[in-house]
Amino acid sequence: NAGVTQTPKFQVLKTGQSMTLQCAQDMNHNSMYWYRQDPGMGLRLIYYSASEGTTDKGEVPNGYNVSRLNKREFSLRLESAAPSQTSVYFCASNLRSHSGNTIYFGEGSWLTVV
Amino acid sequence: AQSVTQLGSHVSVSEGALVLLRCNYSSSVPPYLFWYVQYPNQGLQLLLKYTSAATLVKGINGFEAEFKKSETSFHLTKPSAHMRDAAEYFCAVSVGDTGGFKTIFGAGTRLFVKA
């Protein structure tokens, strides 16, 4: 069972470069999410997609864009990377954006912006 | 608005000792509460969740948590720590509303287990 798969696992970018983090889930979930994890701050929601065809801003959306390509795939793009975007990024999904549903996470993408 | 506070960013216990990780929440409506665990270099995985069926919730790996409305707490416990329990633990609160999704994660507590 693959679950939530995200790529790349590690990436180093120079300031101003762009890149896209890819995410796919094979659980037929409707809702998908992108979080960033920073020391002492827990997980913060960047963007989410409650269902195919919709996306919404989370807590920290500035500097990011997302695309819900289809039901399985949800990508996160950094148009012009900044050192403040150095973080660990997690893609996640659940059956639907309902409060009782368990969220399933990918293994993370470590991004360093120099 | 809901929030989650985890008391103690680091907790250290000896192998075989009681594990107690503290979580307090704030919510204006009855919440759903979760504990997730993150092992090194991995994503988070569900440990247990409270969805109002029972106040004492049992999870995987011998962990359990008790929902106490009067104290707005959802502390995580395990009677006897094992080396493999060393990880970071996140408490999360989720409240449904007409706008849909809203889950807030605590800052996390890293558990160290000494031999």
PDB file of N, CA, C and O in Angstrom, chain B residues 1-60:
ATOM      1  N   ALA B   1     -12.225  30.408  18.388  1.00  0.00           N
ATOM      2  CA  ALA B   1     -11.266  29.671  17.554  1.00  0.00           C
ATOM      3  C   ALA B   1     -10.583  28.616  18.405  1.00  0.00           C
ATOM      4  O   ALA B   1     -10.344  28.817  19.590  1.00  0.00           O
ATOM      5  N   GLN B   2     -10.284  27.484  17.767  1.00  0.00           N
ATOM      6  CA  GLN B   2      -9.658  26.424  18.549  1.00  0.00           C
ATOM      7  C   GLN B   2      -8.151  26.575  18.549  1.00  0.00           C
ATOM      8  O   GLN B   2      -7.576  27.204  17.664  1.00  0.00           O
ATOM      9  N   SER B   3      -7.517  25.980  19.562  1.00  0.00           N
ATOM     10  CA  SER B   3      -6.067  25.981  19.671  1.00  0.00           C
ATOM     11  C   SER B   3      -5.642  24.758  20.458  1.00  0.00           C
ATOM     12  O   SER B   3      -6.455  24.111  21.117  1.00  0.00           O
ATOM     13  N   VAL B   4      -4.364  24.451  20.359  1.00  0.00           N
ATOM     14  CA  VAL B   4      -3.801  23.302  21.059  1.00  0.00           C
ATOM     15  C   VAL B   4      -2.502  23.709  21.717  1.00  0.00           C
ATOM     16  O   VAL B   4      -1.660  24.351  21.083  1.00  0.00           O
ATOM     17  N   THR B   5      -2.334  23.335  22.969  1.00  0.00           N
ATOM     18  CA  THR B   5      -1.090  23.599  23.683  1.00  0.00           C
ATOM     19  C   THR B   5      -0.525  22.297  24.216  1.00  0.00           C
ATOM     20  O   THR B   5      -1.202  21.573  24.943  1.00  0.00           O
ATOM     21  N   GLN B   6       0.696  21.997  23.814  1.00  0.00           N
ATOM     22  CA  GLN B   6       1.382  20.832  24.355  1.00  0.00           C
ATOM     23  C   GLN B   6       2.412  21.331  25.363  1.00  0.00           C
ATOM     24  O   GLN B   6       3.271  22.149  25.023  1.00  0.00           O
ATOM     25  N   LEU B   7       2.297  20.846  26.578  1.00  0.00           N
ATOM     26  CA  LEU B   7       3.176  21.304  27.646  1.00  0.00           C
ATOM     27  C   LEU B   7       4.464  20.503  27.637  1.00  0.00           C
ATOM     28  O   LEU B   7       4.458  19.300  27.875  1.00  0.00           O
ATOM     29  N   GLY B   8       5.561  21.189  27.355  1.00  0.00           N
ATOM     30  CA  GLY B   8       6.857  20.530  27.316  1.00  0.00           C
ATOM     31  C   GLY B   8       7.250  20.153  25.904  1.00  0.00           C
ATOM     32  O   GLY B   8       6.614  19.304  25.282  1.00  0.00           O
ATOM     33  N   SER B   9       8.281  20.775  25.386  1.00  0.00           N
ATOM     34  CA  SER B   9       8.729  20.439  24.040  1.00  0.00           C
ATOM     35  C   SER B   9       9.566  19.159  24.056  1.00  0.00           C
ATOM     36  O   SER B   9       9.705  18.507  23.015  1.00  0.00           O
ATOM     37  N   HIS B  10      10.122  18.825  25.228  1.00  0.00           N
ATOM     38  CA  HIS B  10      10.913  17.607  25.378  1.00  0.00           C
ATOM     39  C   HIS B  10      10.521  16.923  26.681  1.00  0.00           C
ATOM     40  O   HIS B  10      10.373  17.579  27.710  1.00  0.00           O
ATOM     41  N   VAL B  11      10.364  15.612  26.608  1.00  0.00           N
ATOM     42  CA  VAL B  11      10.110  14.799  27.791  1.00  0.00           C
ATOM     43  C   VAL B  11      11.075  13.620  27.756  1.00  0.00           C
ATOM     44  O   VAL B  11      11.216  12.975  26.710  1.00  0.00           O
ATOM     45  N   SER B  12      11.722  13.366  28.877  1.00  0.00           N
ATOM     46  CA  SER B  12      12.672  12.253  28.960  1.00  0.00           C
ATOM     47  C   SER B  12      12.234  11.298  30.060  1.00  0.00           C
ATOM     48  O   SER B  12      11.939  11.732  31.175  1.00  0.00           O
ATOM     49  N   VAL B  13      12.163  10.005  29.740  1.00  0.00           N
ATOM     50  CA  VAL B  13      11.789   8.984  30.716  1.00  0.00           C
ATOM     51  C   VAL B  13      12.759   7.818  30.603  1.00  0.00           C
ATOM     52  O   VAL B  13      13.422   7.641  29.573  1.00  0.00           O
ATOM     53  N   SER B  14      12.814   7.024  31.629  1.00  0.00           N
ATOM     54  CA  SER B  14      13.605   5.802  31.596  1.00  0.00           C
ATOM     55  C   SER B  14      12.756   4.679  31.011  1.00  0.00           C
ATOM     56  O   SER B  14      11.523   4.686  31.130  1.00  0.00           O
ATOM     57  N   GLU B  15      13.418   3.731  30.391  1.00  0.00           N
ATOM     58  CA  GLU B  15      12.710   2.575  29.855  1.00  0.00           C
ATOM     59  C   GLU B  15      11.954   1.891  30.987  1.00  0.00           C
ATOM     60  O   GLU B  15      12.514   1.676  32.084  1.00  0.00           O
ATOM     61  N   GLY B  16      10.689   1.572  30.756  1.00  0.00           N
ATOM     62  CA  GLY B  16       9.857   0.957  31.777  1.00  0.00           C
ATOM     63  C   GLY B  16       9.068   1.929  32.623  1.00  0.00           C
ATOM     64  O   GLY B  16       8.159   1.528  33.357  1.00  0.00           O
ATOM     65  N   ALA B  17       9.378   3.198  32.535  1.00  0.00           N
ATOM     66  CA  ALA B  17       8.676   4.214  33.324  1.00  0.00           C
ATOM     67  C   ALA B  17       7.409   4.669  32.612  1.00  0.00           C
ATOM     68  O   ALA B  17       7.221   4.447  31.413  1.00  0.00           O
ATOM     69  N   LEU B  18       6.555   5.349  33.386  1.00  0.00           N
ATOM     70  CA  LEU B  18       5.317   5.898  32.831  1.00  0.00           C
ATOM     71  C   LEU B  18       5.621   7.032  31.865  1.00  0.00           C
ATOM     72  O   LEU B  18       6.472   7.888  32.116  1.00  0.00           O
ATOM     73  N   VAL B  19       4.894   7.037  30.760  1.00  0.00           N
ATOM     74  CA  VAL B  19       4.956   8.148  29.812  1.00  0.00           C
ATOM     75  C   VAL B  19       3.701   8.998  29.975  1.00  0.00           C
ATOM     76  O   VAL B  19       2.583   8.466  29.982  1.00  0.00           O
ATOM     77  N   LEU B  20       3.886  10.308  30.121  1.00  0.00           N
ATOM     78  CA  LEU B  20       2.770  11.241  30.198  1.00  0.00           C
ATOM     79  C   LEU B  20       3.105  12.447  29.342  1.00  0.00           C
ATOM     80  O   LEU B  20       4.045  13.182  29.628  1.00  0.00           O
ATOM     81  N   LEU B  21       2.344  12.627  28.275  1.00  0.00           N
ATOM     82  CA  LEU B  21       2.513  13.792  27.405  1.00  0.00           C
ATOM     83  C   LEU B  21       1.234  14.601  27.489  1.00  0.00           C
ATOM     84  O   LEU B  21       0.150  14.085  27.271  1.00  0.00           O
ATOM     85  N   ARG B  22       1.408  15.886  27.778  1.00  0.00           N
ATOM     86  CA  ARG B  22       0.249  16.725  28.098  1.00  0.00           C
ATOM     87  C   ARG B  22      -0.243  17.531  26.911  1.00  0.00           C
ATOM     88  O   ARG B  22       0.558  18.072  26.135  1.00  0.00           O
ATOM     89  N   CYS B  23      -1.559  17.609  26.797  1.00  0.00           N
ATOM     90  CA  CYS B  23      -2.186  18.376  25.726  1.00  0.00           C
ATOM     91  C   CYS B  23      -3.432  19.054  26.276  1.00  0.00           C
ATOM     92  O   CYS B  23      -4.296  18.385  26.866  1.00  0.00           O
ATOM     93  N   ASN B  24      -3.516  20.352  26.095  1.00  0.00           N
ATOM     94  CA  ASN B  24      -4.724  21.098  26.429  1.00  0.00           C
ATOM     95  C   ASN B  24      -5.235  21.778  25.172  1.00  0.00           C
ATOM     96  O   ASN B  24      -4.464  22.226  24.337  1.00  0.00           O
ATOM     97  N   TYR B  25      -6.532  21.843  25.063  1.00  0.00           N
ATOM     98  CA  TYR B  25      -7.126  22.417  23.866  1.00  0.00           C
ATOM     99  C   TYR B  25      -8.102  23.517  24.234  1.00  0.00           C
ATOM    100  O   TYR B  25      -8.556  23.622  25.375  1.00  0.00           O
ATOM    101  N   SER B  26      -8.396  24.297  23.242  1.00  0.00           N
ATOM    102  CA  SER B  26      -9.418  25.326  23.386  1.00  0.00           C
ATOM    103  C   SER B  26     -10.343  25.213  22.187  1.00  0.00           C
ATOM    104  O   SER B  26      -9.879  25.198  21.043  1.00  0.00           O
ATOM    105  N   SER B  27     -11.630  25.104  22.472  1.00  0.00           N
ATOM    106  CA  SER B  27     -12.597  24.991  21.389  1.00  0.00           C
ATOM    107  C   SER B  27     -13.955  25.440  21.882  1.00  0.00           C
ATOM    108  O   SER B  27     -14.352  25.101  22.996  1.00  0.00           O
ATOM    109  N   SER B  28     -14.656  26.154  21.049  1.00  0.00           N
ATOM    110  CA  SER B  28     -15.962  26.663  21.444  1.00  0.00           C
ATOM    111  C   SER B  28     -17.069  25.638  21.229  1.00  0.00           C
ATOM    112  O   SER B  28     -18.180  25.807  21.707  1.00  0.00           O
ATOM    113  N   VAL B  29     -16.757  24.586  20.506  1.00  0.00           N
ATOM    114  CA  VAL B  29     -17.714  23.515  20.256  1.00  0.00           C
ATOM    115  C   VAL B  29     -17.020  22.192  20.550  1.00  0.00           C
ATOM    116  O   VAL B  29     -15.797  22.140  20.606  1.00  0.00           O
ATOM    117  N   PRO B  30     -17.797  21.128  20.758  1.00  0.00           N
ATOM    118  CA  PRO B  30     -17.156  19.829  21.028  1.00  0.00           C
ATOM    119  C   PRO B  30     -16.168  19.464  19.941  1.00  0.00           C
ATOM    120  O   PRO B  30     -16.511  19.444  18.764  1.00  0.00           O
ATOM    121  N   PRO B  31     -14.950  19.148  20.355  1.00  0.00           N
ATOM    122  CA  PRO B  31     -13.917  18.899  19.351  1.00  0.00           C
ATOM    123  C   PRO B  31     -13.709  17.421  19.046  1.00  0.00           C
ATOM    124  O   PRO B  31     -14.124  16.557  19.796  1.00  0.00           O
ATOM    125  N   TYR B  32     -13.037  17.158  17.932  1.00  0.00           N
ATOM    126  CA  TYR B  32     -12.392  15.878  17.721  1.00  0.00           C
ATOM    127  C   TYR B  32     -10.921  16.081  18.089  1.00  0.00           C
ATOM    128  O   TYR B  32     -10.343  17.108  17.780  1.00  0.00           O
ATOM    129  N   LEU B  33     -10.349  15.112  18.757  1.00  0.00           N
ATOM    130  CA  LEU B  33      -8.972  15.239  19.221  1.00  0.00           C
ATOM    131  C   LEU B  33      -8.145  14.054  18.751  1.00  0.00           C
ATOM    132  O   LEU B  33      -8.639  12.919  18.714  1.00  0.00           O
ATOM    133  N   PHE B  34      -6.927  14.326  18.406  1.00  0.00           N
ATOM    134  CA  PHE B  34      -6.036  13.308  17.841  1.00  0.00           C
ATOM    135  C   PHE B  34      -4.670  13.368  18.514  1.00  0.00           C
ATOM    136  O   PHE B  34      -4.222  14.425  18.958  1.00  0.00           O
ATOM    137  N   TRP B  35      -4.007  12.241  18.560  1.00  0.00           N
ATOM    138  CA  TRP B  35      -2.578  12.173  18.790  1.00  0.00           C
ATOM    139  C   TRP B  35      -1.948  11.483  17.586  1.00  0.00           C
ATOM    140  O   TRP B  35      -2.373  10.400  17.190  1.00  0.00           O
ATOM    141  N   TYR B  36      -0.919  12.152  17.042  1.00  0.00           N
ATOM    142  CA  TYR B  36      -0.135  11.579  15.959  1.00  0.00           C
ATOM    143  C   TYR B  36       1.291  11.378  16.462  1.00  0.00           C
ATOM    144  O   TYR B  36       1.778  12.130  17.301  1.00  0.00           O
ATOM    145  N   VAL B  37       1.980  10.400  15.886  1.00  0.00           N
ATOM    146  CA  VAL B  37       3.383  10.146  16.225  1.00  0.00           C
ATOM    147  C   VAL B  37       4.229  10.274  14.963  1.00  0.00           C
ATOM    148  O   VAL B  37       3.785   9.897  13.868  1.00  0.00           O
ATOM    149  N   GLN B  38       5.412  10.840  15.134  1.00  0.00           N
ATOM    150  CA  GLN B  38       6.336  10.981  14.011  1.00  0.00           C
ATOM    151  C   GLN B  38       7.678  10.392  14.393  1.00  0.00           C
ATOM    152  O   GLN B  38       8.366  10.900  15.283  1.00  0.00           O
ATOM    153  N   TYR B  39       8.045   9.315  13.719  1.00  0.00           N
ATOM    154  CA  TYR B  39       9.369   8.720  13.910  1.00  0.00           C
ATOM    155  C   TYR B  39      10.368   9.459  13.023  1.00  0.00           C
ATOM    156  O   TYR B  39       9.979  10.086  12.030  1.00  0.00           O
ATOM    157  N   PRO B  40      11.644   9.397  13.347  1.00  0.00           N
ATOM    158  CA  PRO B  40      12.653  10.159  12.588  1.00  0.00           C
ATOM    159  C   PRO B  40      12.548   9.962  11.084  1.00  0.00           C
ATOM    160  O   PRO B  40      12.445   8.831  10.601  1.00  0.00           O
ATOM    161  N   ASN B  41      12.576  11.075  10.382  1.00  0.00           N
ATOM    162  CA  ASN B  41      12.568  11.096   8.922  1.00  0.00           C
ATOM    163  C   ASN B  41      11.335  10.448   8.306  1.00  0.00           C
ATOM    164  O   ASN B  41      11.395   9.922   7.186  1.00  0.00           O
ATOM    165  N   GLN B  42      10.233  10.481   9.027  1.00  0.00           N
ATOM    166  CA  GLN B  42       8.992   9.934   8.499  1.00  0.00           C
ATOM    167  C   GLN B  42       7.866  10.953   8.654  1.00  0.00           C
ATOM    168  O   GLN B  42       8.003  11.962   9.353  1.00  0.00           O
ATOM    169  N   GLY B  43       6.760  10.673   8.000  1.00  0.00           N
ATOM    170  CA  GLY B  43       5.574  11.497   8.179  1.00  0.00           C
ATOM    171  C   GLY B  43       4.849  11.140   9.462  1.00  0.00           C
ATOM    172  O   GLY B  43       5.242  10.230  10.186  1.00  0.00           O
ATOM    173  N   LEU B  44       3.797  11.868   9.757  1.00  0.00           N
ATOM    174  CA  LEU B  44       3.016  11.587  10.951  1.00  0.00           C
ATOM    175  C   LEU B  44       2.069  10.429  10.693  1.00  0.00           C
ATOM    176  O   LEU B  44       1.558  10.254   9.592  1.00  0.00           O
ATOM    177  N   GLN B  45       1.822   9.663  11.745  1.00  0.00           N
ATOM    178  CA  GLN B  45       0.822   8.606  11.644  1.00  0.00           C
ATOM    179  C   GLN B  45      -0.067   8.646  12.879  1.00  0.00           C
ATOM    180  O   GLN B  45       0.370   9.018  13.964  1.00  0.00           O
ATOM    181  N   LEU B  46      -1.312   8.241  12.682  1.00  0.00           N
ATOM    182  CA  LEU B  46      -2.288   8.330  13.756  1.00  0.00           C
ATOM    183  C   LEU B  46      -1.972   7.347  14.872  1.00  0.00           C
ATOM    184  O   LEU B  46      -1.731   6.168  14.634  1.00  0.00           O
ATOM    185  N   LEU B  47      -2.003   7.863  16.095  1.00  0.00           N
ATOM    186  CA  LEU B  47      -1.820   7.029  17.287  1.00  0.00           C
ATOM    187  C   LEU B  47      -3.181   6.669  17.863  1.00  0.00           C
ATOM    188  O   LEU B  47      -3.467   5.526  18.198  1.00  0.00           O
ATOM    189  N   LEU B  48      -4.034   7.681  17.996  1.00  0.00           N
ATOM    190  CA  LEU B  48      -5.397   7.470  18.479  1.00  0.00           C
ATOM    191  C   LEU B  48      -6.208   8.737  18.233  1.00  0.00           C
ATOM    192  O   LEU B  48      -5.632   9.792  17.964  1.00  0.00           O
ATOM    193  N   LYS B  49      -7.547   8.591  18.361  1.00  0.00           N
ATOM    194  CA  LYS B  49      -8.384   9.774  18.205  1.00  0.00           C
ATOM    195  C   LYS B  49      -9.636   9.672  19.054  1.00  0.00           C
ATOM    196  O   LYS B  49     -10.136   8.576  19.332  1.00  0.00           O
ATOM    197  N   TYR B  50     -10.109  10.799  19.493  1.00  0.00           N
ATOM    198  CA  TYR B  50     -11.325  10.913  20.279  1.00  0.00           C
ATOM    199  C   TYR B  50     -12.408  11.515  19.390  1.00  0.00           C
ATOM    200  O   TYR B  50     -12.223  12.591  18.822  1.00  0.00           O
ATOM    201  N   THR B  51     -13.532  10.783  19.305  1.00  0.00           N
ATOM    202  CA  THR B  51     -14.632  11.283  18.485  1.00  0.00           C
ATOM    203  C   THR B  51     -15.940  11.238  19.250  1.00  0.00           C
ATOM    204  O   THR B  51     -16.996  11.083  18.665  1.00  0.00           O
ATOM    205  N   SER B  52     -15.880  11.334  20.566  1.00  0.00           N
ATOM    206  CA  SER B  52     -17.018  11.429  21.487  1.00  0.00           C
ATOM    207  C   SER B  52     -17.664  10.090  21.833  1.00  0.00           C
ATOM    208  O   SER B  52     -18.624  10.056  22.587  1.00  0.00           O
ATOM    209  N   ALA B  53     -17.174   8.993  21.300  1.00  0.00           N
ATOM    210  CA  ALA B  53     -17.765   7.689  21.607  1.00  0.00           C
ATOM    211  C   ALA B  53     -17.422   7.254  23.033  1.00  0.00           C
ATOM    212  O   ALA B  53     -18.260   6.693  23.729  1.00  0.00           O
ATOM    213  N   ALA B  54     -16.192   7.508  23.484  1.00  0.00           N
ATOM    214  CA  ALA B  54     -15.755   7.131  24.821  1.00  0.00           C
ATOM    215  C   ALA B  54     -14.661   8.089  25.247  1.00  0.00           C
ATOM    216  O   ALA B  54     -13.836   8.500  24.428  1.00  0.00           O
ATOM    217  N   THR B  55     -14.643   8.433  26.520  1.00  0.00           N
ATOM    218  CA  THR B  55     -13.661   9.424  26.977  1.00  0.00           C
ATOM    219  C   THR B  55     -12.258   8.847  27.093  1.00  0.00           C
ATOM    220  O   THR B  55     -11.283   9.578  26.971  1.00  0.00           O
ATOM    221  N   LEU B  56     -12.150   7.533  27.330  1.00  0.00           N
ATOM    222  CA  LEU B  56     -10.838   6.899  27.380  1.00  0.00           C
ATOM    223  C   LEU B  56     -10.615   6.198  26.047  1.00  0.00           C
ATOM    224  O   LEU B  56     -11.362   5.291  25.678  1.00  0.00           O
ATOM    225  N   VAL B  57      -9.595   6.635  25.364  1.00  0.00           N
ATOM    226  CA  VAL B  57      -9.341   6.128  24.015  1.00  0.00           C
ATOM    227  C   VAL B  57      -8.046   5.318  24.014  1.00  0.00           C
ATOM    228  O   VAL B  57      -7.028   5.787  24.510  1.00  0.00           O
ATOM    229  N   LYS B  58      -8.107   4.133  23.474  1.00  0.00           N
ATOM    230  CA  LYS B  58      -6.900   3.298  23.377  1.00  0.00           C
ATOM    231  C   LYS B  58      -6.382   3.343  21.956  1.00  0.00           C
ATOM    232  O   LYS B  58      -7.158   3.299  20.983  1.00  0.00           O
ATOM    233  N   GLY B  59      -5.054   3.448  21.841  1.00  0.00           N
ATOM    234  CA  GLY B  59      -4.450   3.525  20.527  1.00  0.00           C
ATOM    235  C   GLY B  59      -3.473   2.392  20.291  1.00  0.00           C
ATOM    236  O   GLY B  59      -3.477   1.388  20.990  1.00  0.00           O
ATOM    237  N   ILE B  60      -2.613   2.609  19.330  1.00  0.00           N
ATOM    238  CA  ILE B  60      -1.627   1.587  18.994  1.00  0.00           C
ATOM    239  C   ILE B  60      -0.440   1.648  19.947  1.00  0.00           C
ATOM    240  O   ILE B  60      -0.234   2.657  20.632  1.00  0.00           O
TER     241      ILE B  60
END
